[in-house]
Short mmCIF file of C-alpha atoms and ligand atoms in Angstrom, two decimals:
data_model
loop_
_atom_site.label_atom_id
_atom_site.label_comp_id
_atom_site.label_asym_id
_atom_site.label_seq_id
_atom_site.Cartn_x
_atom_site.Cartn_y
_atom_site.Cartn_z
CA MET A 93 81.93 141.36 96.52
CA LEU A 94 83.03 142.69 99.88
CA THR A 95 81.18 141.25 102.83
CA PRO A 96 81.24 143.67 105.74
CA ARG A 97 83.01 142.34 108.81
CA PRO A 98 80.54 141.39 111.50
CA ALA A 99 80.25 144.07 114.11
CA GLY A 100 79.51 144.23 117.82
CA ALA A 101 77.68 141.37 119.43
CA VAL A 102 77.74 139.10 116.38
CA ALA A 103 81.53 139.39 116.19
CA GLU A 104 81.79 138.53 119.90
CA PHE A 105 79.70 135.36 119.48
CA ILE A 106 81.75 134.30 116.48
CA ALA A 107 84.96 134.86 118.45
CA LEU A 108 83.60 132.84 121.38
CA LEU A 109 82.71 129.95 119.08
CA GLU A 110 86.17 129.95 117.54
CA MET A 111 87.93 130.20 120.88
CA ARG A 112 85.95 127.28 122.29
CA THR A 113 85.88 124.94 119.29
CA GLY A 114 88.18 126.22 116.54
CA GLN A 115 85.13 126.50 114.29
CA GLN A 116 85.02 129.59 112.11
CA MET A 117 81.79 131.10 110.96
CA GLY A 118 82.08 131.84 107.25
CA ALA A 119 81.15 135.45 106.46
CA ASN A 120 78.27 134.18 104.36
CA ARG A 121 76.82 132.53 107.46
CA ASN A 122 76.83 135.51 109.79
CA TRP A 123 73.11 135.86 109.33
CA ARG A 124 72.79 132.50 111.06
CA VAL A 125 73.97 133.90 114.36
CA GLU A 126 70.82 135.78 115.19
CA THR A 127 68.51 132.99 114.00
CA ALA A 128 70.46 130.40 115.95
CA LEU A 129 70.47 132.47 119.14
CA LYS A 130 66.77 133.40 119.11
CA PRO A 131 65.77 130.45 121.33
CA VAL A 132 68.49 131.28 123.91
CA MET A 133 67.41 134.90 123.97
CA ARG A 134 63.82 133.88 124.49
CA ASP A 135 64.61 131.32 127.20
CA THR A 136 66.90 133.62 129.15
CA GLY A 137 65.03 136.90 128.71
CA HIS A 138 67.81 138.78 126.93
CA GLU A 139 65.87 140.78 124.39
CA THR A 140 68.76 141.77 122.14
CA LEU A 141 72.01 140.23 120.94
CA GLU A 142 73.85 143.05 122.71
CA LYS A 143 72.28 142.16 126.07
CA LEU A 144 73.08 138.50 125.56
CA ALA A 145 76.69 139.41 124.69
CA ALA A 146 76.97 141.51 127.85
CA ALA A 147 75.70 138.65 130.00
CA ILE A 148 78.32 136.35 128.50
CA ARG A 149 81.09 138.88 128.97
CA ALA A 150 80.22 138.82 132.67
CA ASP A 151 80.62 135.02 132.86
CA ARG A 152 82.62 133.62 129.97
CA SER A 153 82.74 130.05 131.19
CA GLY A 154 79.22 129.77 132.57
CA PRO A 155 76.31 127.71 131.28
CA LEU A 156 74.97 130.57 129.16
CA ALA A 157 78.19 130.73 127.16
CA ASP A 158 78.09 126.92 126.75
CA ARG A 159 74.57 127.14 125.43
CA VAL A 160 75.46 129.86 122.95
CA VAL A 161 78.41 127.83 121.62
CA ASP A 162 76.13 124.79 121.26
CA GLU A 163 73.55 126.73 119.30
CA LEU A 164 76.17 128.10 116.93
CA LEU A 165 77.72 124.72 116.11
CA ASN A 166 76.57 122.98 112.97
CA GLN A 167 75.36 119.62 114.27
CA GLU A 168 73.68 118.28 111.20
CA SER A 169 73.92 114.53 110.84
CA SER A 170 71.94 111.54 109.68
CA PHE A 171 71.93 107.76 109.97
CA PHE A 172 74.19 106.01 107.44
CA ARG A 173 75.17 109.37 105.99
CA ASP A 174 76.89 108.73 102.63
CA ALA A 175 75.86 105.09 102.89
CA ALA A 176 78.61 103.68 100.65
CA VAL A 177 81.23 104.71 103.23
CA PHE A 178 79.76 102.26 105.71
CA ASP A 179 80.34 99.36 103.32
CA ILE A 180 83.98 100.35 103.02
CA VAL A 181 84.39 100.72 106.78
CA GLU A 182 82.84 97.27 107.16
CA GLN A 183 85.39 95.86 104.72
CA ALA A 184 88.24 97.51 106.56
CA VAL A 185 87.06 96.13 109.90
CA SER A 186 86.45 92.65 108.48
CA ALA A 187 90.08 92.52 107.38
CA ILE A 188 91.26 92.82 111.01
CA PRO A 189 92.37 89.45 112.43
CA ASP A 190 89.80 88.03 114.81
CA THR A 191 92.39 87.71 117.54
CA ARG A 192 91.87 91.26 118.74
CA ARG A 193 88.91 93.54 119.16
CA PRO A 194 88.69 96.29 116.52
CA ARG A 195 88.55 99.86 117.80
CA ILE A 196 86.61 102.63 116.05
CA TRP A 197 86.49 106.32 116.94
CA SER A 198 83.72 108.59 115.73
CA ALA A 199 85.31 112.03 116.27
CA GLY A 200 82.71 114.78 116.11
CA CYS A 201 79.77 112.38 116.50
CA SER A 202 77.15 115.11 116.99
CA THR A 203 73.81 113.63 118.10
CA GLY A 204 74.96 110.05 117.66
CA GLN A 205 73.66 108.94 114.28
CA GLU A 206 77.14 108.05 113.04
CA PRO A 207 78.31 105.83 115.92
CA LEU A 208 74.86 104.24 116.29
CA SER A 209 74.85 103.40 112.57
CA LEU A 210 78.21 101.68 113.10
CA ALA A 211 76.87 99.84 116.14
CA MET A 212 73.86 98.52 114.19
CA LEU A 213 76.04 97.53 111.27
CA PHE A 214 78.45 95.50 113.36
CA ALA A 215 75.95 94.10 115.84
CA GLU A 216 74.15 92.51 112.89
CA LYS A 217 77.35 90.79 111.77
CA LEU A 218 77.53 87.69 113.90
CA ASP A 219 80.72 86.30 112.37
CA HIS A 220 82.92 89.01 113.81
CA GLN A 221 83.91 90.47 117.16
CA MET A 222 81.87 93.51 118.07
CA PRO A 223 84.22 96.50 117.73
CA GLU A 224 84.74 98.92 120.57
CA ILE A 225 83.15 102.21 119.48
CA LEU A 226 84.19 105.51 121.03
CA ALA A 227 82.16 108.59 120.10
CA THR A 228 83.22 112.10 121.08
CA ASP A 229 82.00 115.63 120.51
CA VAL A 230 82.69 119.05 121.94
CA SER A 231 78.98 119.65 122.52
CA GLU A 232 77.59 118.26 125.77
CA SER A 233 73.99 118.81 124.63
CA ALA A 234 74.59 116.85 121.42
CA LEU A 235 76.13 114.05 123.49
CA ASN A 236 73.19 113.99 125.88
CA LYS A 237 70.87 113.51 122.98
CA ALA A 238 73.11 110.79 121.59
CA ARG A 239 73.25 108.97 124.92
CA ALA A 240 69.48 109.06 125.19
CA GLY A 241 69.20 107.77 121.62
CA HIS A 242 66.18 110.02 121.20
CA TYR A 243 65.24 111.10 117.65
CA THR A 244 62.33 112.88 116.02
CA GLN A 245 60.39 111.29 113.20
CA PHE A 246 62.30 113.43 110.71
CA GLU A 247 65.68 112.43 112.12
CA ILE A 248 64.92 108.72 112.33
CA GLN A 249 63.74 108.50 108.72
CA ARG A 250 66.79 110.09 107.24
CA GLY A 251 68.98 107.28 105.98
CA LEU A 252 67.81 104.59 108.38
CA PRO A 253 66.32 101.52 106.66
CA ILE A 254 62.92 100.65 108.10
CA ARG A 255 63.95 97.14 109.12
CA ARG A 256 66.77 98.54 111.23
CA MET A 257 64.42 101.06 112.77
CA MET A 258 62.04 98.22 113.70
CA GLN A 259 64.85 96.17 115.15
CA TRP A 260 66.63 98.84 117.18
CA PHE A 261 64.11 101.57 118.06
CA ASP A 262 60.80 101.95 119.86
CA SER A 263 58.30 104.71 119.31
CA SER A 264 57.33 107.05 122.09
CA ASP A 265 54.89 109.93 121.57
CA GLY A 266 55.81 110.32 117.93
CA ASP A 267 59.56 110.20 118.62
CA TRP A 268 61.85 107.21 118.42
CA ILE A 269 64.12 105.89 121.17
CA ALA A 270 67.05 103.53 120.67
CA ASN A 271 67.02 100.31 122.68
CA PRO A 272 69.47 100.60 125.56
CA GLY A 273 71.17 97.55 124.04
CA LEU A 274 72.15 99.73 121.09
CA THR A 275 73.33 102.86 122.89
CA ARG A 276 75.31 100.67 125.30
CA MET A 277 77.52 99.54 122.42
CA VAL A 278 78.94 103.06 122.16
CA SER A 279 80.96 105.02 124.74
CA PHE A 280 80.08 108.68 124.45
CA ARG A 281 82.56 111.18 125.81
CA ARG A 282 82.99 114.95 125.66
CA MET A 283 86.18 115.98 123.92
CA ASN A 284 87.43 119.03 122.09
CA LEU A 285 89.52 117.79 119.17
CA VAL A 286 91.64 120.91 119.16
CA ALA A 287 92.62 121.09 122.80
CA ASP A 288 91.72 118.09 124.97
CA SER A 289 94.01 115.15 125.56
CA LEU A 290 93.65 112.32 123.08
CA PRO A 291 91.96 109.00 123.84
CA ILE A 292 94.28 106.30 125.12
CA GLY A 293 95.49 103.59 122.77
CA ARG A 294 95.23 103.37 119.00
CA PHE A 295 92.31 102.92 116.65
CA ASP A 296 91.76 100.82 113.54
CA VAL A 297 89.29 103.30 112.07
CA ILE A 298 88.80 106.99 112.84
CA LEU A 299 85.82 108.78 111.34
CA CYS A 300 86.07 112.56 111.41
CA ARG A 301 83.39 113.57 108.96
CA ASN A 302 82.08 117.06 108.34
CA VAL A 303 83.97 118.43 111.34
CA LEU A 304 87.18 119.85 109.85
CA LEU A 305 85.33 121.92 107.24
CA TYR A 306 85.15 125.12 109.25
CA PHE A 307 88.53 124.95 110.95
CA SER A 308 91.27 127.30 109.76
CA LEU A 309 93.96 125.53 107.75
CA ASP A 310 96.36 125.62 110.72
CA ILE A 311 93.88 124.03 113.08
CA ARG A 312 92.82 121.47 110.50
CA ARG A 313 96.43 120.46 110.00
CA ALA A 314 97.01 120.26 113.75
CA VAL A 315 93.90 118.12 114.31
CA LEU A 316 94.82 115.78 111.46
CA GLY A 317 98.26 115.43 113.06
CA ARG A 318 96.63 114.54 116.37
CA LEU A 319 94.36 111.95 114.74
CA ALA A 320 97.43 110.38 113.12
CA GLN A 321 98.95 109.93 116.59
CA VAL A 322 96.18 107.59 117.71
CA LEU A 323 95.60 105.72 114.45
CA ARG A 324 97.23 102.30 114.09
CA PRO A 325 99.91 102.13 111.38
CA ASP A 326 97.57 99.88 109.38
CA GLY A 327 94.45 101.89 110.30
CA VAL A 328 92.28 104.14 108.16
CA LEU A 329 90.85 107.64 108.46
CA VAL A 330 87.41 108.47 107.07
CA LEU A 331 86.51 112.04 106.14
CA GLY A 332 83.22 113.49 104.94
CA ALA A 333 82.16 113.41 101.31
CA GLY A 334 83.98 116.26 99.62
CA GLU A 335 86.66 116.53 102.31
CA THR A 336 90.27 115.60 101.62
CA VAL A 337 93.69 115.56 103.28
CA ILE A 338 95.39 116.49 100.03
CA GLY A 339 97.09 119.86 100.40
CA GLN A 340 96.12 119.93 104.10
CA THR A 341 98.64 117.70 105.84
CA ASP A 342 101.55 115.33 105.32
CA ALA A 343 100.31 113.01 108.03
CA PHE A 344 97.92 111.13 105.72
CA ARG A 345 97.69 109.99 102.13
CA PRO A 346 94.92 108.30 100.12
CA SER A 347 94.55 104.66 101.16
CA GLN A 348 95.97 102.11 98.77
CA ARG A 349 93.43 99.54 99.90
CA TYR A 350 90.18 101.37 100.57
CA ARG A 351 88.81 103.80 98.07
CA GLY A 352 88.07 107.24 99.47
CA LEU A 353 89.75 106.53 102.83
CA TYR A 354 93.12 107.73 104.08
CA GLU A 355 96.08 106.01 105.73
CA PRO A 356 99.01 107.29 107.78
CA ASN A 357 101.78 108.61 105.60
CA TRP A 358 104.89 106.82 106.80
CA ALA A 359 107.26 108.52 104.40
CA ALA A 360 106.37 111.88 105.94
CA ALA A 361 106.54 110.51 109.47
CA ALA A 362 110.01 109.06 108.86
CA ALA A 363 111.26 112.33 107.39
CA ALA A 364 109.94 114.39 110.28
CA MET B 82 64.55 106.98 83.11
CA LYS B 83 63.33 105.40 86.36
CA THR B 84 59.58 105.36 86.83
CA CYS B 85 57.51 105.94 89.95
CA LEU B 86 53.78 105.51 90.49
CA VAL B 87 52.44 107.80 93.22
CA VAL B 88 49.29 106.40 94.82
CA ASP B 89 47.48 108.82 97.12
CA ASP B 90 43.92 110.11 97.32
CA SER B 91 45.22 113.61 98.11
CA LYS B 92 45.94 115.64 95.03
CA VAL B 93 48.20 117.93 97.05
CA ILE B 94 50.38 115.05 98.27
CA ARG B 95 50.61 113.66 94.73
CA LYS B 96 51.75 117.05 93.51
CA VAL B 97 54.38 117.44 96.24
CA ALA B 98 55.69 113.92 95.68
CA ARG B 99 55.72 114.38 91.90
CA HIS B 100 57.73 117.55 92.27
CA ILE B 101 60.37 115.92 94.48
CA LEU B 102 60.53 112.79 92.32
CA GLU B 103 60.97 114.78 89.14
CA THR B 104 63.93 116.63 90.61
CA LEU B 105 65.36 113.16 91.35
CA ASN B 106 64.94 112.27 87.66
CA PHE B 107 61.93 109.99 87.95
CA GLU B 108 59.19 109.78 85.37
CA VAL B 109 56.05 110.01 87.51
CA SER B 110 52.53 108.67 87.06
CA GLU B 111 49.66 109.02 89.52
CA ALA B 112 46.73 107.02 90.88
CA ALA B 113 44.08 108.16 93.37
CA ASP B 114 43.34 104.75 94.93
CA GLY B 115 44.50 101.14 94.97
CA LYS B 116 42.22 100.05 92.16
CA GLU B 117 43.50 102.72 89.79
CA ALA B 118 47.03 101.81 90.83
CA LEU B 119 46.49 98.13 90.06
CA ASP B 120 45.15 99.00 86.60
CA SER B 121 48.15 101.22 86.02
CA CYS B 122 50.56 98.42 87.02
CA MET B 123 48.86 95.99 84.64
CA ALA B 124 49.41 98.43 81.81
CA SER B 125 53.05 99.09 82.72
CA VAL B 126 55.09 98.12 85.77
CA PRO B 127 56.88 101.05 87.44
CA ASP B 128 60.26 100.69 89.16
CA VAL B 129 58.83 101.93 92.44
CA ILE B 130 55.42 102.67 93.95
CA LEU B 131 54.92 105.34 96.61
CA LEU B 132 51.84 104.13 98.44
CA ASP B 133 49.39 105.80 100.80
CA TRP B 134 47.51 103.63 103.31
CA ASN B 135 44.03 105.07 103.76
CA MET B 136 42.27 105.57 100.45
CA PRO B 137 38.71 105.11 99.20
CA VAL B 138 37.78 102.22 96.86
CA MET B 139 40.92 100.16 97.63
CA SER B 140 43.34 100.80 100.50
CA GLY B 141 47.11 100.73 100.15
CA MET B 142 47.27 97.47 102.11
CA ASP B 143 44.69 95.73 99.89
CA PHE B 144 46.51 97.02 96.84
CA LEU B 145 49.84 95.72 98.11
CA ARG B 146 48.44 92.23 98.78
CA ALA B 147 46.82 92.15 95.34
CA LEU B 148 50.02 93.39 93.73
CA ARG B 149 52.21 90.77 95.38
CA ASP B 150 49.68 88.08 94.26
CA THR B 151 49.74 89.21 90.65
CA ALA B 152 52.22 87.91 88.13
CA LEU B 153 53.94 90.95 86.63
CA SER B 154 56.89 91.20 84.28
CA SER B 155 59.02 92.66 87.10
CA ARG B 156 58.78 93.24 90.84
CA PRO B 157 58.25 96.91 91.64
CA LYS B 158 59.63 98.24 94.91
CA VAL B 159 56.94 99.49 97.24
CA VAL B 160 57.51 102.38 99.63
CA PHE B 161 54.60 103.03 101.96
CA CYS B 162 54.07 106.73 102.57
CA THR B 163 51.47 107.31 105.24
CA THR B 164 50.46 109.11 108.42
CA GLU B 165 50.18 105.70 110.13
CA ASN B 166 53.35 105.70 112.21
CA GLY B 167 52.79 102.99 114.82
CA MET B 168 55.08 99.99 114.96
CA ALA B 169 52.15 97.59 114.36
CA TYR B 170 51.31 99.27 111.05
CA ILE B 171 54.92 99.31 109.96
CA ARG B 172 55.35 95.64 110.77
CA ALA B 173 52.14 94.72 108.91
CA ALA B 174 53.28 96.65 105.84
CA ILE B 175 56.69 94.97 105.75
CA GLU B 176 55.11 91.55 106.24
CA ALA B 177 52.76 92.21 103.33
CA GLY B 178 55.74 92.88 101.07
CA ALA B 179 56.56 96.59 101.37
CA ASP B 180 60.25 97.39 100.91
CA GLU B 181 60.40 100.69 102.77
CA TYR B 182 58.22 102.97 104.85
CA VAL B 183 57.97 106.76 104.99
CA MET B 184 56.00 108.42 107.78
CA LYS B 185 54.25 111.62 106.76
CA PRO B 186 55.07 114.44 106.85
CA PHE B 187 58.17 113.84 104.76
CA ASP B 188 60.63 116.07 102.95
CA ARG B 189 62.94 115.74 100.00
CA GLU B 190 65.87 114.32 102.00
CA THR B 191 63.71 111.65 103.58
CA LEU B 192 62.25 110.52 100.28
CA GLU B 193 65.60 110.60 98.56
CA SER B 194 67.25 108.56 101.31
CA LYS B 195 64.47 105.94 101.24
CA LEU B 196 64.73 105.63 97.45
CA GLN B 197 68.48 105.19 97.85
CA ILE B 198 67.87 102.42 100.38
CA VAL B 199 65.70 100.50 97.87
CA GLY B 200 68.45 101.05 95.30
CA LEU B 201 66.73 103.59 93.09
CA ALA B 202 68.25 107.03 93.72
C1 SAM C 232 78.19 118.61 111.10
S1 SAM C 232 78.44 117.63 112.53
C2 SAM C 232 78.96 116.09 111.80
C3 SAM C 232 78.43 114.87 112.52
C4 SAM C 232 78.84 113.54 111.91
N1 SAM C 232 80.27 113.32 111.99
C5 SAM C 232 78.37 113.44 110.47
O1 SAM C 232 79.19 113.53 109.56
O2 SAM C 232 77.16 113.30 110.25
C6 SAM C 232 79.95 118.33 113.21
C7 SAM C 232 80.16 118.03 114.69
O3 SAM C 232 81.50 118.39 115.05
C8 SAM C 232 81.48 118.90 116.36
N2 SAM C 232 82.68 119.72 116.59
C9 SAM C 232 82.94 120.95 116.09
N3 SAM C 232 84.13 121.42 116.56
C10 SAM C 232 84.62 120.44 117.36
C11 SAM C 232 85.80 120.32 118.15
N4 SAM C 232 86.70 121.29 118.20
N5 SAM C 232 85.99 119.19 118.87
C12 SAM C 232 85.06 118.19 118.82
N6 SAM C 232 83.92 118.25 118.09
C13 SAM C 232 83.70 119.37 117.38
C14 SAM C 232 80.18 119.69 116.42
O4 SAM C 232 79.74 119.85 117.76
C15 SAM C 232 79.23 118.81 115.59
O5 SAM C 232 78.50 117.94 116.41
#
């Protein structure tokens, strides 16, 4: 079936999203644009998509454009998403000699559930050094929410065991707020994986889950190459359930040690 | 097939929960209060009990205490499912032997994730 190419304002928003983040909006998701932008239109008094598009054309790097990009990004996440992965990450981190502090990067951390899950997991393990956890996302509003550790009742219940909720969160007007002791274990930073300079130093574990899905193949390959640059030779990469590096890049191959994870592909690096 | 006993005095909630649980491949039975639930457990012990707090005849809390005091052939998991969402309630439920806690309103993902946490989905 032929899906008509998006026209006019919708096409402009989709182009803005791709330019800013590399994220493509699948043709079957075009309908989402208007739904997602309704709140912005209401808050800013632009009654139609066309008027909103015109306002953005007049100021492409202003706060309105930022807000539109934020609303169009898929920021779905949950605590301990695909729970079995966390056991494997724990194994990988436990194998690191205790003489140095493990480093973990949650790339595309959205509203913080992923890095905070890691922080809880490792803070509860007393026999090991607390890893350094860096969490980055392109969306400043998602990061603000993550830094505040503020979740609705729906968000907090998804995947988070009740004992951990009791230990690490307090209720406030029906919402749930992470103890500062928990959010402090994570450094949150804004970073566009496609364009911004990479974090300094190398990581033992990089999680980049449910982020690469909507990149074009070229961008996906480029981002995977960038992640490989800051992963330790003995480090591992974690992708989302249903994501793979196979057929996408030569920089990684399935890990020999940890099922479902990926490791740098030295044969390819040597040949390059 | 895994079995779940849904204990709630609201017929609507029982129906919603049954629907979700059946799509998760549970065989579902129902009880409208703690007393009925206790009788049901004596007859056959489910794998998991989804338990409301405020009910006539016997509350969820009284049921849970009675259940944990009764010798059964196996230990069912208990997931509270209630509008009580204060920390004091949650703590009391866990201390009385609940395994998990769902705050109403809930949806399919929430229930599924809580059942996964108790090892049943
Ligand atoms: C669906 S969420 C996944 C969150 C989390 N990793 C998980 O799996 O639950 C994808 C996140 O990637 C972020 N993202 C998209 N494009 C990005 C880019 N170019 N650079 C950094 N983050 C990006 C989005 O803002 C969003 O928060």
